[in-house]
mmCIF file of C-alpha atoms in Angstrom:
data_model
loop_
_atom_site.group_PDB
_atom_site.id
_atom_site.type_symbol
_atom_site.label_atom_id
_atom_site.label_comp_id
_atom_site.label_asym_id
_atom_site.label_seq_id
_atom_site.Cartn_x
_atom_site.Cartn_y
_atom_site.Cartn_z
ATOM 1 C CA UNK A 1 0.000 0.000 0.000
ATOM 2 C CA UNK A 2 1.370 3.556 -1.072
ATOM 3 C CA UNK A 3 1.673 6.116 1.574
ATOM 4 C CA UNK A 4 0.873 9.674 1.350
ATOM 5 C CA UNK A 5 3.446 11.972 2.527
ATOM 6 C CA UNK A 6 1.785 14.903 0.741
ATOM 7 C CA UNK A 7 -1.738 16.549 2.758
ATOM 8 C CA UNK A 8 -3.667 16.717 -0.522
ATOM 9 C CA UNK A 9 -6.416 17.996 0.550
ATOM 10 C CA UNK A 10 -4.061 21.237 1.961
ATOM 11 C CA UNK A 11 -2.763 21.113 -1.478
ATOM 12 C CA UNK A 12 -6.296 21.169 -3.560
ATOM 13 C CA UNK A 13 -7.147 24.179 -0.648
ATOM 14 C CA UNK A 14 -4.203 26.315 -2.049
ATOM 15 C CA UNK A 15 -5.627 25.907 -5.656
ATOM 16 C CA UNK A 16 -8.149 28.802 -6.326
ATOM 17 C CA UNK A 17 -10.538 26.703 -8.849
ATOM 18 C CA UNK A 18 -10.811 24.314 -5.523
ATOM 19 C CA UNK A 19 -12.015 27.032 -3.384
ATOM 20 C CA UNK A 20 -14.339 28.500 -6.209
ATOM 21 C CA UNK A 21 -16.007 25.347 -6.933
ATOM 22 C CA UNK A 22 -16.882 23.870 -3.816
ATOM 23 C CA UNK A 23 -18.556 26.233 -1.160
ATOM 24 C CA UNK A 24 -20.633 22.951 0.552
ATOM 25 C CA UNK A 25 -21.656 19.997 -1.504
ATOM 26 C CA UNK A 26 -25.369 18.914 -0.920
ATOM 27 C CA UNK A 27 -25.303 15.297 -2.686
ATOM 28 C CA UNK A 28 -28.170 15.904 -4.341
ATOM 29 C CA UNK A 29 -26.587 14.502 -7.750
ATOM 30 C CA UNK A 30 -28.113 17.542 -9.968
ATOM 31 C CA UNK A 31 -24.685 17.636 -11.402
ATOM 32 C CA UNK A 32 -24.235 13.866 -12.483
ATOM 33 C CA UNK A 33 -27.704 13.863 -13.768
ATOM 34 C CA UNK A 34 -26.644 16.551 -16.019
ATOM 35 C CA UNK A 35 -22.609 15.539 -16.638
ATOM 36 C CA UNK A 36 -22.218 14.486 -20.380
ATOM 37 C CA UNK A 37 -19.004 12.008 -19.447
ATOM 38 C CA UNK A 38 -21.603 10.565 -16.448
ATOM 39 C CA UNK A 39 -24.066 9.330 -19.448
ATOM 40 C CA UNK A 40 -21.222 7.189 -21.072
ATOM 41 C CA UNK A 41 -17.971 6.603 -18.986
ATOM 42 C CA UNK A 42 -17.728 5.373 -15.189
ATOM 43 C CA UNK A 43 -17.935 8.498 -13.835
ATOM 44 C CA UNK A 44 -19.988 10.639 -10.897
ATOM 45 C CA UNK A 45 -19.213 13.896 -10.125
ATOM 46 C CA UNK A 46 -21.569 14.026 -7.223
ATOM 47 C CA UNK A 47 -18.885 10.658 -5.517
ATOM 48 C CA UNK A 48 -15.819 12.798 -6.321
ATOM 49 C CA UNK A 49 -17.052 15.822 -4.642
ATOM 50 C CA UNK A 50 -18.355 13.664 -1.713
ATOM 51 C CA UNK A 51 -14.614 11.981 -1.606
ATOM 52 C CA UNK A 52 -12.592 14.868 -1.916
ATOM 53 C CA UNK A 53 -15.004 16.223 1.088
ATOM 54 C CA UNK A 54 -13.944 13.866 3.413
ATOM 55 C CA UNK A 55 -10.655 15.102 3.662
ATOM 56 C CA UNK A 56 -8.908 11.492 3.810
ATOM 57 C CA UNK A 57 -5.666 11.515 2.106
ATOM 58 C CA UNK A 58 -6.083 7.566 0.688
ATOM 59 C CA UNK A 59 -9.366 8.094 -0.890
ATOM 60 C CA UNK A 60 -8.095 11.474 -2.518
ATOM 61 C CA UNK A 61 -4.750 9.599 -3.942
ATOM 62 C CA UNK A 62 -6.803 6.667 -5.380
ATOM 63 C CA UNK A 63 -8.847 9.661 -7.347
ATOM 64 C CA UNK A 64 -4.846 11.153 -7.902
ATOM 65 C CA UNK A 65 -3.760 7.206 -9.621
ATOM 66 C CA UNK A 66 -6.971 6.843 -11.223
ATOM 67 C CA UNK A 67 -8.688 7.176 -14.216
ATOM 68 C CA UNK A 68 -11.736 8.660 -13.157
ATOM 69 C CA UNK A 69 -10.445 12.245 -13.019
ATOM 70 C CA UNK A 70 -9.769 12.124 -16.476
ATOM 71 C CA UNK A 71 -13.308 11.532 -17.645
ATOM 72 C CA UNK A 72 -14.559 15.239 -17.444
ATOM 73 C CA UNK A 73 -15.107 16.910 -20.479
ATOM 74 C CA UNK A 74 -14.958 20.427 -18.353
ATOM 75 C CA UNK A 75 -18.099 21.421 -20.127
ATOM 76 C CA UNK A 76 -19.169 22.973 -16.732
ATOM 77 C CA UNK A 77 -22.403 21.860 -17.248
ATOM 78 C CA UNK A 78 -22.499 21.343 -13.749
ATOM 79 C CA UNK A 79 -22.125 24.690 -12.690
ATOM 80 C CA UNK A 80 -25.294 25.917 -14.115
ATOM 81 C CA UNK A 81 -27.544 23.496 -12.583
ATOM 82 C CA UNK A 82 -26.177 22.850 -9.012
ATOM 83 C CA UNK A 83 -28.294 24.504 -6.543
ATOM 84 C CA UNK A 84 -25.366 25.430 -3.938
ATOM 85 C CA UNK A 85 -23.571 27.163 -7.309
ATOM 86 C CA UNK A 86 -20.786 24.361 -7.097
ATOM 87 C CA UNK A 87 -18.613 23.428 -9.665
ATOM 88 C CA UNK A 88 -17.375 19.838 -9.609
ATOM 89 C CA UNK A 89 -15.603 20.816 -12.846
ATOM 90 C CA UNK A 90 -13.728 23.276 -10.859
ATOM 91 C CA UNK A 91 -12.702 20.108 -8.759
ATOM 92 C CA UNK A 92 -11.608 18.080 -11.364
ATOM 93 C CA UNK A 93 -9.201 21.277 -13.358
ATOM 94 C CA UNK A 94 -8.105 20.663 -9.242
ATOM 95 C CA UNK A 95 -7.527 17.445 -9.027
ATOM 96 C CA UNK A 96 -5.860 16.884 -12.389
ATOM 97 C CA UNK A 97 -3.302 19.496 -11.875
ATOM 98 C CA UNK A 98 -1.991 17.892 -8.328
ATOM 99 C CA UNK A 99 -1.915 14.796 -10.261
ATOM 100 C CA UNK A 100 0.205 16.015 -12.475
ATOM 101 C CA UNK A 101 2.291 18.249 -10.125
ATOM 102 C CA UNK A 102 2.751 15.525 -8.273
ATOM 103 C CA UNK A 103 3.894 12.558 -10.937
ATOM 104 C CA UNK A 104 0.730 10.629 -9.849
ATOM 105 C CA UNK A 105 -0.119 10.924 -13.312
ATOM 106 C CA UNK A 106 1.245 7.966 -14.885
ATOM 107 C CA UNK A 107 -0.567 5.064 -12.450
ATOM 108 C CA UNK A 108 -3.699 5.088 -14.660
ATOM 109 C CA UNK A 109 -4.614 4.900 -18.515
ATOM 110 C CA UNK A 110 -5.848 7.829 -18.922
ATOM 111 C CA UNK A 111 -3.474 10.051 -17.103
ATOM 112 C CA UNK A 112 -0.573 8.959 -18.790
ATOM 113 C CA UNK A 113 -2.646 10.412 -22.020
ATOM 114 C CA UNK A 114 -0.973 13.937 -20.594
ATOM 115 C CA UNK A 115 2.389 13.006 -22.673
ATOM 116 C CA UNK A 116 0.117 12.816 -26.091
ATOM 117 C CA UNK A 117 -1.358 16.743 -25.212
ATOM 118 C CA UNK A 118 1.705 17.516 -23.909
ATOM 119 C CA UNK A 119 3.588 16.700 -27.072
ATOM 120 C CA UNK A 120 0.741 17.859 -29.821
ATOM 121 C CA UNK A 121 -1.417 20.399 -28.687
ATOM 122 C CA UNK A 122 1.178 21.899 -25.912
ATOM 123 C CA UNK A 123 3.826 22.192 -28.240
ATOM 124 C CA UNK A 124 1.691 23.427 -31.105
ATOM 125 C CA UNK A 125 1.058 26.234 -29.463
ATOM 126 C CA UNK A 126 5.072 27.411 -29.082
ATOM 127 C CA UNK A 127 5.391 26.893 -32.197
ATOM 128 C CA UNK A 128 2.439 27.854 -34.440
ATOM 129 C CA UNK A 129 0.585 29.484 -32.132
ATOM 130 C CA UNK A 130 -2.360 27.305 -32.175
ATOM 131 C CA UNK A 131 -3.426 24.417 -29.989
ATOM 132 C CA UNK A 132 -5.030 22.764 -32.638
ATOM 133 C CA UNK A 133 -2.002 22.886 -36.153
ATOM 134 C CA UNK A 134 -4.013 21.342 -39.125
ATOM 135 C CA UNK A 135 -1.078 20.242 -40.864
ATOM 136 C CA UNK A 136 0.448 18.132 -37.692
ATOM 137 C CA UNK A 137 -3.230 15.910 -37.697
ATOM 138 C CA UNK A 138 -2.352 13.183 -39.560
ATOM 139 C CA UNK A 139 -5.097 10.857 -41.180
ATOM 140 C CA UNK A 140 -2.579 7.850 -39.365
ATOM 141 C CA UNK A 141 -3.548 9.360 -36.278
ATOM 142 C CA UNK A 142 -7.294 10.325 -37.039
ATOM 143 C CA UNK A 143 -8.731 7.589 -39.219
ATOM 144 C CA UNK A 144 -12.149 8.189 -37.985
ATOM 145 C CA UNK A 145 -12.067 11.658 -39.605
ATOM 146 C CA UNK A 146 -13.326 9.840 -42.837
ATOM 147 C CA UNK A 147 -11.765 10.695 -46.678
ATOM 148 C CA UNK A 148 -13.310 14.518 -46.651
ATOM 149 C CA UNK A 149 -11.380 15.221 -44.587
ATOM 150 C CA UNK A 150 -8.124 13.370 -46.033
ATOM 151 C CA UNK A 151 -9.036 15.427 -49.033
ATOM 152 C CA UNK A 152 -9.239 18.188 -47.045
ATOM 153 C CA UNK A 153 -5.885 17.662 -46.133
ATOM 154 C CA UNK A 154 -4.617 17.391 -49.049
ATOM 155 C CA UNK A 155 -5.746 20.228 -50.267
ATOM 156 C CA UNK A 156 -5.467 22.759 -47.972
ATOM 157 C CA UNK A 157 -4.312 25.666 -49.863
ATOM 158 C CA UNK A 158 -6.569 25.681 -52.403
ATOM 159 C CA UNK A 159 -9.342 25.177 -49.730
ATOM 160 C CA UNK A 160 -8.157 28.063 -47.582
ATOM 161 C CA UNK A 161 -7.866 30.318 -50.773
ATOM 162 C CA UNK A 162 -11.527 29.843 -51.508
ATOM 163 C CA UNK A 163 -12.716 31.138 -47.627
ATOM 164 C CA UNK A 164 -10.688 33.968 -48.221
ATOM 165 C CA UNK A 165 -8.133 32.682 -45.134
ATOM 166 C CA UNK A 166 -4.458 34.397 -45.097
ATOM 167 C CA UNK A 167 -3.201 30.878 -44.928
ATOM 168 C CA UNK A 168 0.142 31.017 -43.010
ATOM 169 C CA UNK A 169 0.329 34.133 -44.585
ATOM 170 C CA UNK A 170 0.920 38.024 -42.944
ATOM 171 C CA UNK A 171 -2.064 39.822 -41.560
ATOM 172 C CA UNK A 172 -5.844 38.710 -39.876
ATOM 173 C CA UNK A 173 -7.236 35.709 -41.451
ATOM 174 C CA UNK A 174 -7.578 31.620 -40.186
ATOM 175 C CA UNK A 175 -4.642 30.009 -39.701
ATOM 176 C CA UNK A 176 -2.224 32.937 -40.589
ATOM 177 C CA UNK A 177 1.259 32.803 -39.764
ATOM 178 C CA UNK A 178 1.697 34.173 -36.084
ATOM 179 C CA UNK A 179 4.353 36.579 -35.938
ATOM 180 C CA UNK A 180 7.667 35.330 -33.896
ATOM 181 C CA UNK A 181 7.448 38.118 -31.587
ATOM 182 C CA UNK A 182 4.537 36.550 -30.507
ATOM 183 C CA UNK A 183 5.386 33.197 -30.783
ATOM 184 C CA UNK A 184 8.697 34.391 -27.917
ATOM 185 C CA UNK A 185 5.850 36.228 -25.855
ATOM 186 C CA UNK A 186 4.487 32.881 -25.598
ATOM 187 C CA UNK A 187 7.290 30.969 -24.469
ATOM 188 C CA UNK A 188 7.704 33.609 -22.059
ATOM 189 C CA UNK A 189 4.671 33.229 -20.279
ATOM 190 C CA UNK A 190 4.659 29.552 -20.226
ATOM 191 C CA UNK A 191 8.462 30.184 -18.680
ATOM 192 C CA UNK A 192 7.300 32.912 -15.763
ATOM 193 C CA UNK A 193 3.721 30.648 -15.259
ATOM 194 C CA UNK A 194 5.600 27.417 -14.411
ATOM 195 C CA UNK A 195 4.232 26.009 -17.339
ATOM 196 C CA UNK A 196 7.277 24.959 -19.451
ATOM 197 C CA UNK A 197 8.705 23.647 -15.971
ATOM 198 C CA UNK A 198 5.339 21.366 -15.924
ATOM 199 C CA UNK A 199 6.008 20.107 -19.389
ATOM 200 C CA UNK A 200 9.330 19.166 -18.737
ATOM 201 C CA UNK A 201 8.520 17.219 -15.114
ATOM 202 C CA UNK A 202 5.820 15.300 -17.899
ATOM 203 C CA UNK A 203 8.027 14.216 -19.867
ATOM 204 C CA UNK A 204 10.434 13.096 -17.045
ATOM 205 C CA UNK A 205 7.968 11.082 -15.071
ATOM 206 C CA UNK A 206 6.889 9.753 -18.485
ATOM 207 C CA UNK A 207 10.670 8.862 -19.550
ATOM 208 C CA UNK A 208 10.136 7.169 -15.775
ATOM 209 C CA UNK A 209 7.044 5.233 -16.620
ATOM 210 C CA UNK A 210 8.644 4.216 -19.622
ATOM 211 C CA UNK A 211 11.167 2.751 -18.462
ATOM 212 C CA UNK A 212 9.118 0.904 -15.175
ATOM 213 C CA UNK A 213 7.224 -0.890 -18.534
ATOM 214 C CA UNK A 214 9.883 -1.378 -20.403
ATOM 215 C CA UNK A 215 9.082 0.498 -23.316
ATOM 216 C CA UNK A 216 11.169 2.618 -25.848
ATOM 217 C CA UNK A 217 10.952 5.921 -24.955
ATOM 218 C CA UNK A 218 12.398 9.403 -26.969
ATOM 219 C CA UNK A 219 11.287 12.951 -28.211
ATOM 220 C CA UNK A 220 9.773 11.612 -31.456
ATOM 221 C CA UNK A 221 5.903 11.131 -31.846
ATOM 222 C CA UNK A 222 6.076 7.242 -32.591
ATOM 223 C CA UNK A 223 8.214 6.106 -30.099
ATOM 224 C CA UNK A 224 6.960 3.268 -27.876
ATOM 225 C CA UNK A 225 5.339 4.085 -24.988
ATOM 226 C CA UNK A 226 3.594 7.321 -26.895
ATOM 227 C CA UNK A 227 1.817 4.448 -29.235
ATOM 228 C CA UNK A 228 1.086 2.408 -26.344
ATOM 229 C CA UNK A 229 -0.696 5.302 -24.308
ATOM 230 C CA UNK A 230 -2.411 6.451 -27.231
ATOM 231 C CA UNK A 231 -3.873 3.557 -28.646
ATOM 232 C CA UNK A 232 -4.241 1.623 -25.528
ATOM 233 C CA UNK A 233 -8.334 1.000 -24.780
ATOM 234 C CA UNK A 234 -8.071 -1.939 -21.310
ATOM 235 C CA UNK A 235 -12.136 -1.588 -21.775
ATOM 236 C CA UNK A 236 -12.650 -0.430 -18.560
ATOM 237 C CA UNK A 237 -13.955 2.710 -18.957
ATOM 238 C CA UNK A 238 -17.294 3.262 -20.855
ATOM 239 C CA UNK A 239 -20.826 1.678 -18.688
ATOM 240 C CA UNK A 240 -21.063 -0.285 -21.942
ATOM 241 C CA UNK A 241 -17.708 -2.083 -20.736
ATOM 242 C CA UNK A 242 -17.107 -4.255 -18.220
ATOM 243 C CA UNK A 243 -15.043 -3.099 -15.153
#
């Protein structure tokens, strides 16, 4: 059995989307009945609120090393139905960044999933200045999206042209080029925010993980352990599968 040498609940106190969404939790379950991720994957937001409340260190780790965290869709449906104005969503932005901050990450499925955003839609953003870079979606990596949008792919210059976009051009359009002055203002706030210290501890407990499972790790997109964490489904995680 692990044990805690961290007060977590101290530490989910000092984190202001903690204190903003939960003022005192009712368990009346308006907020699961409404939760999107509640409808399809094993999750209650109305159990983690009533856990974290309890203030016991174990049962706040085992939400820490678990999966369940990583469910939310932070829609914050939840907010506008709760009668006591909480915000389990709140919670769960909470939650996820202690289990990051503090490596607990990597126990479960889904958290290990933070080295795939990390690596994609994190680093998209230092260099192209969007979290989302068209051109860095490959239709290897997003089958599902069908041939339109292959073609669409293929073809994105001439589609751009046609919506009137400055396509990594100069000047205000989709998808234009973002200046590098910009693209260094960026970098500096991720630097004075903590943030490119957070993406570097990732991808050192990762490297860590890696290594526990014996797995090739590196800096490229392909390499072992980022396959196995992105394609891995155990089938434990939708009601539709069994636990």
């Amino acid at each position: 059995m692990r044990i805690c040498t961290m007060d977590y609940y101290k530490e989910l106190c000092s984190d202001v989307r903690f204190v903003e969404g939960l003022t005192g939790c009712l368990n009346c379950g308006t907020c699961t009945a409404i939760c999107a991720a509640a409808e399809f994957y094993n999750y209650d937001p109305r159990i983690i609120a009533e856990t974290v409340q309890t203030r016991d260190n174990n049962k706040i780790e085992e939400l820490l090393t678990g999966n369940t965290i990583w469910y939310c869709g932070e829609c914050m449906s939840c907010k506008t139905r709760c009668p006591r104005n909480n915000a389990p969503g709140l919670l769960i932005m909470a939650l996820r960044a202690l289990s990051v901050k503090t490596g607990l990450f990597t126990e479960s499925e889904k958290g290990r999933q933070q080295l795939v955003l990390k690596r994609t839609m994190g680093e998209w953003i230092l260099k192209y200045g969007y979290c989302l870079y068209r051109e860095e979606m490959s239709m290897a990596d997003h089958p599902e999206q069908g041939p339109t949008w292959e073609w669409q792919n293929n073809n994105l210059d001439k589609l751009f042209e046609r919506f009137g976009a400055t396509y990594k051009g100069d000047g205000p359009g989709p998808l234009r080029k973002v200046p590098a002055e910009a693209l260094a203002e960026l970098r500096k706030i991720f630097d004075v925010t903590g943030a490119s210290d957070l993406f570097n501890f990732i991808e050192k407990k990762s490297a860590e993980k890696a290594e526990e499972l014996g797995l090739e790790f590196n800096e490229k997109l392909d390499c072992g352990y980022l396959n196995q964490i992105y394609n891995l489904d155990s089938g434990i995680h939708t009601k539709d599968q069994a636990i």
